[in-house]
Tab-separated table of C-alpha atoms in Angstrom:
chain	number	residue	atom	x	y	z
E	1	UNK	CA	-29.427	-37.910	-123.851
E	2	UNK	CA	-28.561	-34.167	-122.889
E	3	UNK	CA	-27.388	-31.702	-125.399
E	4	UNK	CA	-25.106	-29.117	-124.211
E	5	UNK	CA	-24.614	-29.831	-120.650
E	6	UNK	CA	-20.608	-29.687	-121.271
E	7	UNK	CA	-21.080	-26.379	-123.451
E	8	UNK	CA	-19.289	-23.239	-121.955
E	9	UNK	CA	-21.985	-21.067	-119.995
E	10	UNK	CA	-23.515	-18.296	-122.216
E	11	UNK	CA	-22.811	-15.248	-119.979
E	12	UNK	CA	-23.969	-11.526	-120.982
E	13	UNK	CA	-20.856	-9.577	-120.945
E	14	UNK	CA	-22.717	-7.081	-118.900
E	15	UNK	CA	-23.878	-9.643	-116.294
E	16	UNK	CA	-21.370	-8.807	-113.501
E	17	UNK	CA	-21.807	-4.788	-113.907
E	18	UNK	CA	-25.729	-5.264	-113.715
E	19	UNK	CA	-25.017	-7.500	-110.578
E	20	UNK	CA	-23.038	-5.001	-108.925
E	21	UNK	CA	-25.485	-2.400	-109.812
E	22	UNK	CA	-28.632	-4.560	-108.031
E	23	UNK	CA	-26.259	-4.892	-105.465
E	24	UNK	CA	-26.043	-1.281	-105.385
E	25	UNK	CA	-30.055	-0.430	-105.429
E	26	UNK	CA	-30.496	-3.130	-102.697
E	27	UNK	CA	-27.700	-3.443	-100.121
E	28	UNK	CA	-29.684	-6.461	-98.580
E	29	UNK	CA	-29.235	-8.355	-101.616
E	30	UNK	CA	-26.691	-11.242	-101.115
E	31	UNK	CA	-25.692	-13.632	-103.657
E	32	UNK	CA	-25.526	-16.696	-100.891
E	33	UNK	CA	-29.051	-15.899	-100.017
E	34	UNK	CA	-30.350	-16.060	-103.892
E	35	UNK	CA	-28.357	-19.089	-104.068
E	36	UNK	CA	-30.178	-20.454	-101.269
E	37	UNK	CA	-33.559	-19.070	-103.219
E	38	UNK	CA	-32.810	-21.006	-106.203
E	39	UNK	CA	-32.146	-24.122	-104.334
E	40	UNK	CA	-35.336	-23.988	-102.141
E	41	UNK	CA	-37.269	-23.595	-105.640
E	42	UNK	CA	-35.176	-26.457	-107.057
E	43	UNK	CA	-35.873	-28.491	-104.061
E	44	UNK	CA	-39.537	-27.907	-104.726
E	45	UNK	CA	-39.820	-28.368	-108.103
E	46	UNK	CA	-38.678	-31.797	-107.795
E	47	UNK	CA	-41.117	-32.926	-105.025
E	48	UNK	CA	-44.141	-31.549	-106.826
E	49	UNK	CA	-43.294	-33.080	-110.369
E	50	UNK	CA	-42.752	-36.672	-108.538
E	51	UNK	CA	-45.522	-36.148	-106.452
E	52	UNK	CA	-47.898	-34.995	-109.408
E	53	UNK	CA	-48.919	-32.135	-107.316
E	54	UNK	CA	-47.682	-28.644	-108.018
E	55	UNK	CA	-48.796	-27.335	-104.751
E	56	UNK	CA	-45.061	-27.730	-103.233
E	57	UNK	CA	-43.435	-25.299	-106.098
E	58	UNK	CA	-46.600	-23.456	-106.836
E	59	UNK	CA	-45.446	-20.091	-104.512
E	60	UNK	CA	-42.203	-19.740	-106.393
E	61	UNK	CA	-43.522	-19.895	-110.040
E	62	UNK	CA	-44.716	-17.561	-112.261
E	63	UNK	CA	-48.541	-17.519	-113.516
E	64	UNK	CA	-46.894	-18.317	-116.934
E	65	UNK	CA	-44.398	-20.922	-115.861
E	66	UNK	CA	-46.993	-22.219	-113.473
E	67	UNK	CA	-49.587	-22.881	-116.043
E	68	UNK	CA	-46.801	-24.364	-118.532
E	69	UNK	CA	-45.922	-26.870	-115.745
E	70	UNK	CA	-49.740	-27.910	-115.507
E	71	UNK	CA	-49.861	-28.552	-119.027
E	72	UNK	CA	-46.750	-30.892	-118.772
E	73	UNK	CA	-48.449	-32.706	-115.923
E	74	UNK	CA	-51.736	-33.302	-117.924
E	75	UNK	CA	-49.954	-34.298	-120.939
E	76	UNK	CA	-48.060	-37.293	-118.541
E	77	UNK	CA	-51.359	-37.912	-116.817
E	78	UNK	CA	-53.290	-38.393	-120.116
E	79	UNK	CA	-50.848	-40.673	-121.480
E	80	UNK	CA	-50.954	-42.950	-118.281
E	81	UNK	CA	-47.392	-41.964	-117.394
E	82	UNK	CA	-45.696	-40.455	-114.520
E	83	UNK	CA	-42.211	-38.725	-114.400
E	84	UNK	CA	-40.574	-39.133	-111.211
E	85	UNK	CA	-37.296	-37.621	-110.033
E	86	UNK	CA	-35.093	-38.726	-107.070
E	87	UNK	CA	-31.787	-37.766	-105.447
E	88	UNK	CA	-31.999	-34.116	-106.976
E	89	UNK	CA	-29.060	-32.038	-106.187
E	90	UNK	CA	-27.601	-28.870	-107.419
E	91	UNK	CA	-23.694	-29.267	-108.297
E	92	UNK	CA	-22.912	-25.418	-109.377
E	93	UNK	CA	-24.784	-22.251	-110.435
E	94	UNK	CA	-23.394	-19.823	-112.684
E	95	UNK	CA	-24.467	-16.005	-113.338
E	96	UNK	CA	-25.790	-16.009	-116.954
E	97	UNK	CA	-27.429	-12.565	-116.990
E	98	UNK	CA	-28.896	-9.368	-114.933
E	99	UNK	CA	-31.690	-7.054	-116.719
E	100	UNK	CA	-33.661	-4.710	-115.616
E	101	UNK	CA	-36.817	-2.657	-116.813
E	102	UNK	CA	-39.165	-0.317	-115.165
E	103	UNK	CA	-41.285	-3.042	-113.887
E	104	UNK	CA	-38.775	-6.076	-112.830
E	105	UNK	CA	-35.169	-7.061	-111.874
E	106	UNK	CA	-34.235	-10.272	-113.735
E	107	UNK	CA	-31.328	-12.662	-113.070
E	108	UNK	CA	-30.694	-15.593	-115.049
E	109	UNK	CA	-28.626	-18.520	-113.598
E	110	UNK	CA	-27.172	-21.480	-115.150
E	111	UNK	CA	-28.390	-24.522	-112.699
E	112	UNK	CA	-25.832	-27.636	-113.182
E	113	UNK	CA	-27.680	-30.709	-111.445
E	114	UNK	CA	-28.265	-34.049	-111.455
E	115	UNK	CA	-30.988	-36.548	-110.425
E	116	UNK	CA	-32.447	-40.038	-111.042
E	117	UNK	CA	-34.587	-39.359	-113.853
E	118	UNK	CA	-37.429	-41.832	-114.964
E	119	UNK	CA	-40.936	-42.495	-116.466
E	120	UNK	CA	-43.151	-45.054	-115.670
E	121	UNK	CA	-46.725	-46.280	-117.097
E	122	UNK	CA	-49.747	-46.819	-115.140
E	123	UNK	CA	-48.308	-50.412	-114.244
E	124	UNK	CA	-45.116	-48.693	-112.570
E	125	UNK	CA	-43.312	-50.239	-115.297
E	126	UNK	CA	-40.197	-47.815	-116.489
E	127	UNK	CA	-40.520	-46.626	-120.057
E	128	UNK	CA	-37.964	-43.799	-120.182
E	129	UNK	CA	-35.071	-42.665	-118.315
E	130	UNK	CA	-33.317	-44.783	-115.615
E	131	UNK	CA	-33.833	-45.537	-111.579
E	132	UNK	CA	-30.206	-46.553	-111.161
E	133	UNK	CA	-28.013	-43.972	-112.775
E	134	UNK	CA	-28.287	-40.284	-112.227
E	135	UNK	CA	-28.525	-38.005	-115.097
E	136	UNK	CA	-26.650	-34.696	-115.037
E	137	UNK	CA	-27.857	-31.901	-116.431
E	138	UNK	CA	-27.981	-28.090	-116.836
E	139	UNK	CA	-30.607	-25.215	-117.614
E	140	UNK	CA	-30.702	-21.833	-117.680
E	141	UNK	CA	-33.332	-20.354	-115.045
E	142	UNK	CA	-34.354	-16.953	-114.739
E	143	UNK	CA	-35.950	-15.223	-111.884
E	144	UNK	CA	-37.849	-11.820	-111.947
E	145	UNK	CA	-38.395	-9.495	-108.738
E	146	UNK	CA	-40.499	-6.353	-108.645
E	147	UNK	CA	-38.126	-3.468	-109.740
E	148	UNK	CA	-39.350	-1.330	-106.573
E	149	UNK	CA	-38.612	-4.185	-104.063
E	150	UNK	CA	-35.651	-4.815	-102.076
E	151	UNK	CA	-34.618	-7.458	-99.116
E	152	UNK	CA	-32.668	-10.317	-98.646
E	153	UNK	CA	-34.293	-13.360	-100.755
E	154	UNK	CA	-35.940	-15.857	-98.590
E	155	UNK	CA	-35.807	-19.773	-98.700
E	156	UNK	CA	-37.412	-20.196	-95.333
E	157	UNK	CA	-40.736	-21.477	-96.539
E	158	UNK	CA	-42.515	-18.330	-95.557
E	159	UNK	CA	-44.887	-15.850	-97.292
E	160	UNK	CA	-42.722	-13.055	-98.038
E	161	UNK	CA	-45.705	-10.627	-97.183
E	162	UNK	CA	-47.240	-11.897	-93.558
E	163	UNK	CA	-44.795	-14.609	-92.870
E	164	UNK	CA	-47.290	-17.268	-92.599
E	165	UNK	CA	-46.321	-20.845	-93.898
E	166	UNK	CA	-45.900	-21.176	-97.864
E	167	UNK	CA	-48.096	-24.080	-97.632
E	168	UNK	CA	-51.135	-21.527	-97.313
E	169	UNK	CA	-50.665	-20.347	-100.988
E	170	UNK	CA	-53.589	-21.383	-103.246
E	171	UNK	CA	-53.235	-22.417	-106.747
E	172	UNK	CA	-54.140	-18.501	-107.928
E	173	UNK	CA	-50.651	-17.695	-106.196
E	174	UNK	CA	-52.039	-15.889	-103.357
E	175	UNK	CA	-51.354	-16.228	-99.717
E	176	UNK	CA	-54.610	-17.339	-98.041
E	177	UNK	CA	-53.317	-15.548	-94.405
E	178	UNK	CA	-53.039	-11.970	-96.206
E	179	UNK	CA	-54.270	-12.501	-99.516
E	180	UNK	CA	-50.904	-11.141	-101.333
E	181	UNK	CA	-50.389	-12.424	-104.878
E	182	UNK	CA	-47.225	-14.051	-103.729
E	183	UNK	CA	-46.175	-15.089	-107.210
E	184	UNK	CA	-46.241	-11.631	-109.073
E	185	UNK	CA	-42.393	-11.032	-108.129
E	186	UNK	CA	-43.814	-7.977	-105.915
E	187	UNK	CA	-42.586	-9.677	-102.860
E	188	UNK	CA	-39.446	-11.845	-103.166
E	189	UNK	CA	-37.857	-14.046	-106.625
E	190	UNK	CA	-40.237	-16.038	-108.622
E	191	UNK	CA	-38.877	-18.750	-111.468
E	192	UNK	CA	-40.232	-17.251	-114.225
E	193	UNK	CA	-38.237	-19.146	-117.159
E	194	UNK	CA	-36.678	-22.586	-117.749
E	195	UNK	CA	-34.688	-22.867	-121.057
E	196	UNK	CA	-32.671	-25.881	-121.995
E	197	UNK	CA	-29.133	-25.164	-123.036
E	198	UNK	CA	-29.564	-25.364	-126.836
E	199	UNK	CA	-32.683	-23.158	-127.031
E	200	UNK	CA	-30.670	-20.513	-124.636
E	201	UNK	CA	-27.704	-20.825	-127.079
E	202	UNK	CA	-29.834	-19.840	-129.984
E	203	UNK	CA	-31.597	-16.696	-128.801
E	204	UNK	CA	-28.668	-15.100	-127.230
Protein backbone atom coordinates (compact mmCIF):
# COMPACT_ATOMS: atom_id res chain seq x y z
CA UNK A 1 0.00 0.00 0.00
CA UNK A 2 1.24 3.44 -0.91
CA UNK A 3 2.52 5.66 1.88
CA UNK A 4 2.26 9.43 1.55
CA UNK A 5 0.39 9.83 -1.74
CA UNK A 6 -2.22 11.94 0.05
CA UNK A 7 0.37 14.06 1.86
CA UNK A 8 0.86 17.70 0.82
CA UNK A 9 3.68 18.26 -1.65
CA UNK A 10 6.93 19.28 0.03
CA UNK A 11 7.77 22.54 -1.71
CA UNK A 12 10.97 24.47 -1.17
CA UNK A 13 10.04 28.07 -0.19
CA UNK A 14 12.33 29.38 -2.93
CA UNK A 15 11.09 27.04 -5.68
CA UNK A 16 9.07 29.64 -7.61
CA UNK A 17 11.80 32.28 -7.26
CA UNK A 18 14.47 29.88 -8.48
CA UNK A 19 12.28 28.77 -11.39
CA UNK A 20 11.87 32.42 -12.42
CA UNK A 21 15.66 32.81 -12.22
CA UNK A 22 16.12 29.73 -14.43
CA UNK A 23 13.70 31.17 -16.97
CA UNK A 24 15.54 34.49 -16.88
CA UNK A 25 18.86 32.76 -17.57
CA UNK A 26 17.28 30.64 -20.29
CA UNK A 27 14.34 32.38 -22.00
CA UNK A 28 13.88 29.28 -24.21
CA UNK A 29 12.99 27.19 -21.17
CA UNK A 30 9.22 26.71 -21.02
CA UNK A 31 7.32 24.86 -18.32
CA UNK A 32 4.91 23.11 -20.77
CA UNK A 33 7.92 21.79 -22.71
CA UNK A 34 9.51 20.60 -19.47
CA UNK A 35 6.27 18.83 -18.55
CA UNK A 36 6.33 17.15 -21.98
CA UNK A 37 9.91 16.04 -21.30
CA UNK A 38 8.82 14.52 -17.97
CA UNK A 39 5.93 12.74 -19.71
CA UNK A 40 8.30 11.31 -22.35
CA UNK A 41 10.61 9.96 -19.65
CA UNK A 42 7.64 8.57 -17.70
CA UNK A 43 6.33 6.73 -20.75
CA UNK A 44 9.73 5.30 -21.68
CA UNK A 45 10.30 4.24 -18.08
CA UNK A 46 7.16 2.13 -18.00
CA UNK A 47 7.78 0.66 -21.44
CA UNK A 48 11.26 -0.39 -20.34
CA UNK A 49 10.18 -1.97 -17.07
CA UNK A 50 7.39 -3.97 -18.67
CA UNK A 51 9.69 -5.18 -21.44
CA UNK A 52 12.55 -5.92 -19.01
CA UNK A 53 14.72 -3.92 -21.38
CA UNK A 54 16.08 -0.50 -20.40
CA UNK A 55 16.96 0.64 -23.91
CA UNK A 56 13.83 2.77 -24.30
CA UNK A 57 14.53 4.80 -21.16
CA UNK A 58 18.35 4.79 -21.23
CA UNK A 59 18.65 8.14 -23.09
CA UNK A 60 16.79 9.87 -20.27
CA UNK A 61 18.55 8.46 -17.20
CA UNK A 62 21.74 9.61 -15.52
CA UNK A 63 24.39 6.93 -15.20
CA UNK A 64 23.78 6.42 -11.48
CA UNK A 65 20.02 6.02 -11.87
CA UNK A 66 20.51 3.69 -14.83
CA UNK A 67 22.80 1.47 -12.76
CA UNK A 68 20.21 1.41 -9.96
CA UNK A 69 17.48 0.35 -12.39
CA UNK A 70 19.78 -2.36 -13.75
CA UNK A 71 20.27 -3.63 -10.21
CA UNK A 72 16.53 -3.91 -9.59
CA UNK A 73 16.00 -5.55 -12.96
CA UNK A 74 18.59 -8.20 -12.11
CA UNK A 75 17.04 -8.71 -8.68
CA UNK A 76 13.63 -9.47 -10.19
CA UNK A 77 15.20 -11.72 -12.83
CA UNK A 78 17.17 -13.71 -10.25
CA UNK A 79 13.95 -14.33 -8.32
CA UNK A 80 12.22 -15.54 -11.47
CA UNK A 81 9.83 -12.61 -11.33
CA UNK A 82 8.75 -9.92 -13.74
CA UNK A 83 7.39 -6.53 -12.74
CA UNK A 84 4.87 -5.15 -15.21
CA UNK A 85 2.86 -1.97 -15.55
CA UNK A 86 0.03 -1.10 -17.91
CA UNK A 87 -1.98 2.02 -18.74
CA UNK A 88 0.42 4.33 -16.91
CA UNK A 89 -0.73 7.95 -16.92
CA UNK A 90 0.37 11.14 -15.18
CA UNK A 91 -2.47 12.98 -13.47
CA UNK A 92 -0.52 15.98 -12.14
CA UNK A 93 2.94 17.50 -11.74
CA UNK A 94 3.85 19.75 -8.82
CA UNK A 95 7.00 21.85 -8.71
CA UNK A 96 8.93 21.00 -5.54
CA UNK A 97 12.41 22.47 -5.85
CA UNK A 98 14.82 24.25 -8.20
CA UNK A 99 18.53 24.27 -7.40
CA UNK A 100 21.66 25.47 -9.17
CA UNK A 101 25.37 24.94 -8.62
CA UNK A 102 28.42 25.54 -10.78
CA UNK A 103 27.80 22.31 -12.72
CA UNK A 104 24.06 21.66 -12.92
CA UNK A 105 20.58 23.08 -12.74
CA UNK A 106 18.19 20.69 -10.99
CA UNK A 107 14.39 20.69 -11.02
CA UNK A 108 12.43 18.39 -8.72
CA UNK A 109 8.79 17.67 -9.48
CA UNK A 110 6.30 15.52 -7.66
CA UNK A 111 4.73 13.16 -10.19
CA UNK A 112 1.20 11.98 -9.47
CA UNK A 113 0.30 8.97 -11.58
CA UNK A 114 -1.60 5.71 -11.78
CA UNK A 115 -1.13 2.38 -13.51
CA UNK A 116 -1.88 -1.31 -13.33
CA UNK A 117 1.11 -2.62 -11.38
CA UNK A 118 1.74 -6.28 -10.74
CA UNK A 119 4.49 -8.87 -10.52
CA UNK A 120 4.38 -12.32 -12.10
CA UNK A 121 6.45 -15.46 -11.54
CA UNK A 122 8.03 -17.69 -14.18
CA UNK A 123 4.66 -19.35 -14.80
CA UNK A 124 2.97 -16.02 -15.44
CA UNK A 125 1.04 -16.13 -12.17
CA UNK A 126 0.47 -12.87 -10.32
CA UNK A 127 2.38 -12.91 -7.03
CA UNK A 128 2.03 -9.22 -6.12
CA UNK A 129 -0.08 -6.28 -7.16
CA UNK A 130 -3.32 -6.20 -9.10
CA UNK A 131 -3.90 -6.60 -12.83
CA UNK A 132 -7.43 -5.20 -12.67
CA UNK A 133 -7.31 -2.23 -10.29
CA UNK A 134 -5.09 0.79 -11.05
CA UNK A 135 -2.64 1.87 -8.36
CA UNK A 136 -2.43 5.59 -7.66
CA UNK A 137 0.93 6.84 -6.42
CA UNK A 138 3.29 9.80 -6.35
CA UNK A 139 7.06 10.17 -6.41
CA UNK A 140 9.58 13.00 -6.43
CA UNK A 141 11.63 13.06 -9.64
CA UNK A 142 14.74 15.20 -9.94
CA UNK A 143 15.98 16.23 -13.39
CA UNK A 144 19.38 17.79 -14.05
CA UNK A 145 20.91 19.73 -16.94
CA UNK A 146 24.34 21.29 -17.33
CA UNK A 147 24.39 24.81 -15.87
CA UNK A 148 25.83 26.19 -19.10
CA UNK A 149 23.14 24.65 -21.26
CA UNK A 150 20.03 26.43 -22.54
CA UNK A 151 17.16 25.66 -24.87
CA UNK A 152 13.66 24.25 -24.95
CA UNK A 153 13.37 20.81 -23.31
CA UNK A 154 12.87 18.18 -26.00
CA UNK A 155 10.37 15.35 -26.08
CA UNK A 156 10.56 14.44 -29.77
CA UNK A 157 12.66 11.28 -29.38
CA UNK A 158 15.71 12.81 -31.05
CA UNK A 159 19.32 13.09 -29.90
CA UNK A 160 19.71 16.58 -28.39
CA UNK A 161 23.16 16.84 -29.96
CA UNK A 162 22.67 15.74 -33.58
CA UNK A 163 18.96 15.07 -33.99
CA UNK A 164 19.31 11.35 -34.76
CA UNK A 165 16.68 9.00 -33.24
CA UNK A 166 17.25 8.25 -29.56
CA UNK A 167 17.05 4.57 -30.44
CA UNK A 168 20.69 5.04 -31.41
CA UNK A 169 21.75 5.65 -27.79
CA UNK A 170 23.86 2.79 -26.47
CA UNK A 171 23.86 1.48 -22.91
CA UNK A 172 26.86 3.67 -22.06
CA UNK A 173 24.67 6.68 -22.85
CA UNK A 174 26.44 7.71 -26.07
CA UNK A 175 24.71 8.53 -29.34
CA UNK A 176 25.95 6.05 -31.92
CA UNK A 177 25.69 8.75 -34.60
CA UNK A 178 27.59 11.67 -33.03
CA UNK A 179 29.11 9.96 -29.95
CA UNK A 180 27.72 12.63 -27.63
CA UNK A 181 27.24 11.57 -24.00
CA UNK A 182 23.51 12.25 -24.02
CA UNK A 183 22.88 11.00 -20.47
CA UNK A 184 25.33 13.39 -18.79
CA UNK A 185 22.83 16.27 -18.70
CA UNK A 186 25.15 18.30 -20.91
CA UNK A 187 22.52 18.56 -23.66
CA UNK A 188 19.08 18.23 -22.10
CA UNK A 189 17.28 17.34 -18.88
CA UNK A 190 17.91 13.81 -17.62
CA UNK A 191 16.30 12.04 -14.70
CA UNK A 192 18.85 11.64 -11.91
CA UNK A 193 16.83 10.65 -8.84
CA UNK A 194 13.50 9.06 -7.91
CA UNK A 195 12.39 9.38 -4.29
CA UNK A 196 9.33 8.02 -2.54
CA UNK A 197 7.07 10.36 -0.61
CA UNK A 198 8.09 9.19 2.85
CA UNK A 199 11.82 9.37 1.99
CA UNK A 200 11.66 12.82 0.41
CA UNK A 201 9.80 14.23 3.41
CA UNK A 202 12.38 12.72 5.77
CA UNK A 203 15.38 14.42 4.15
CA UNK A 204 13.84 17.79 3.32
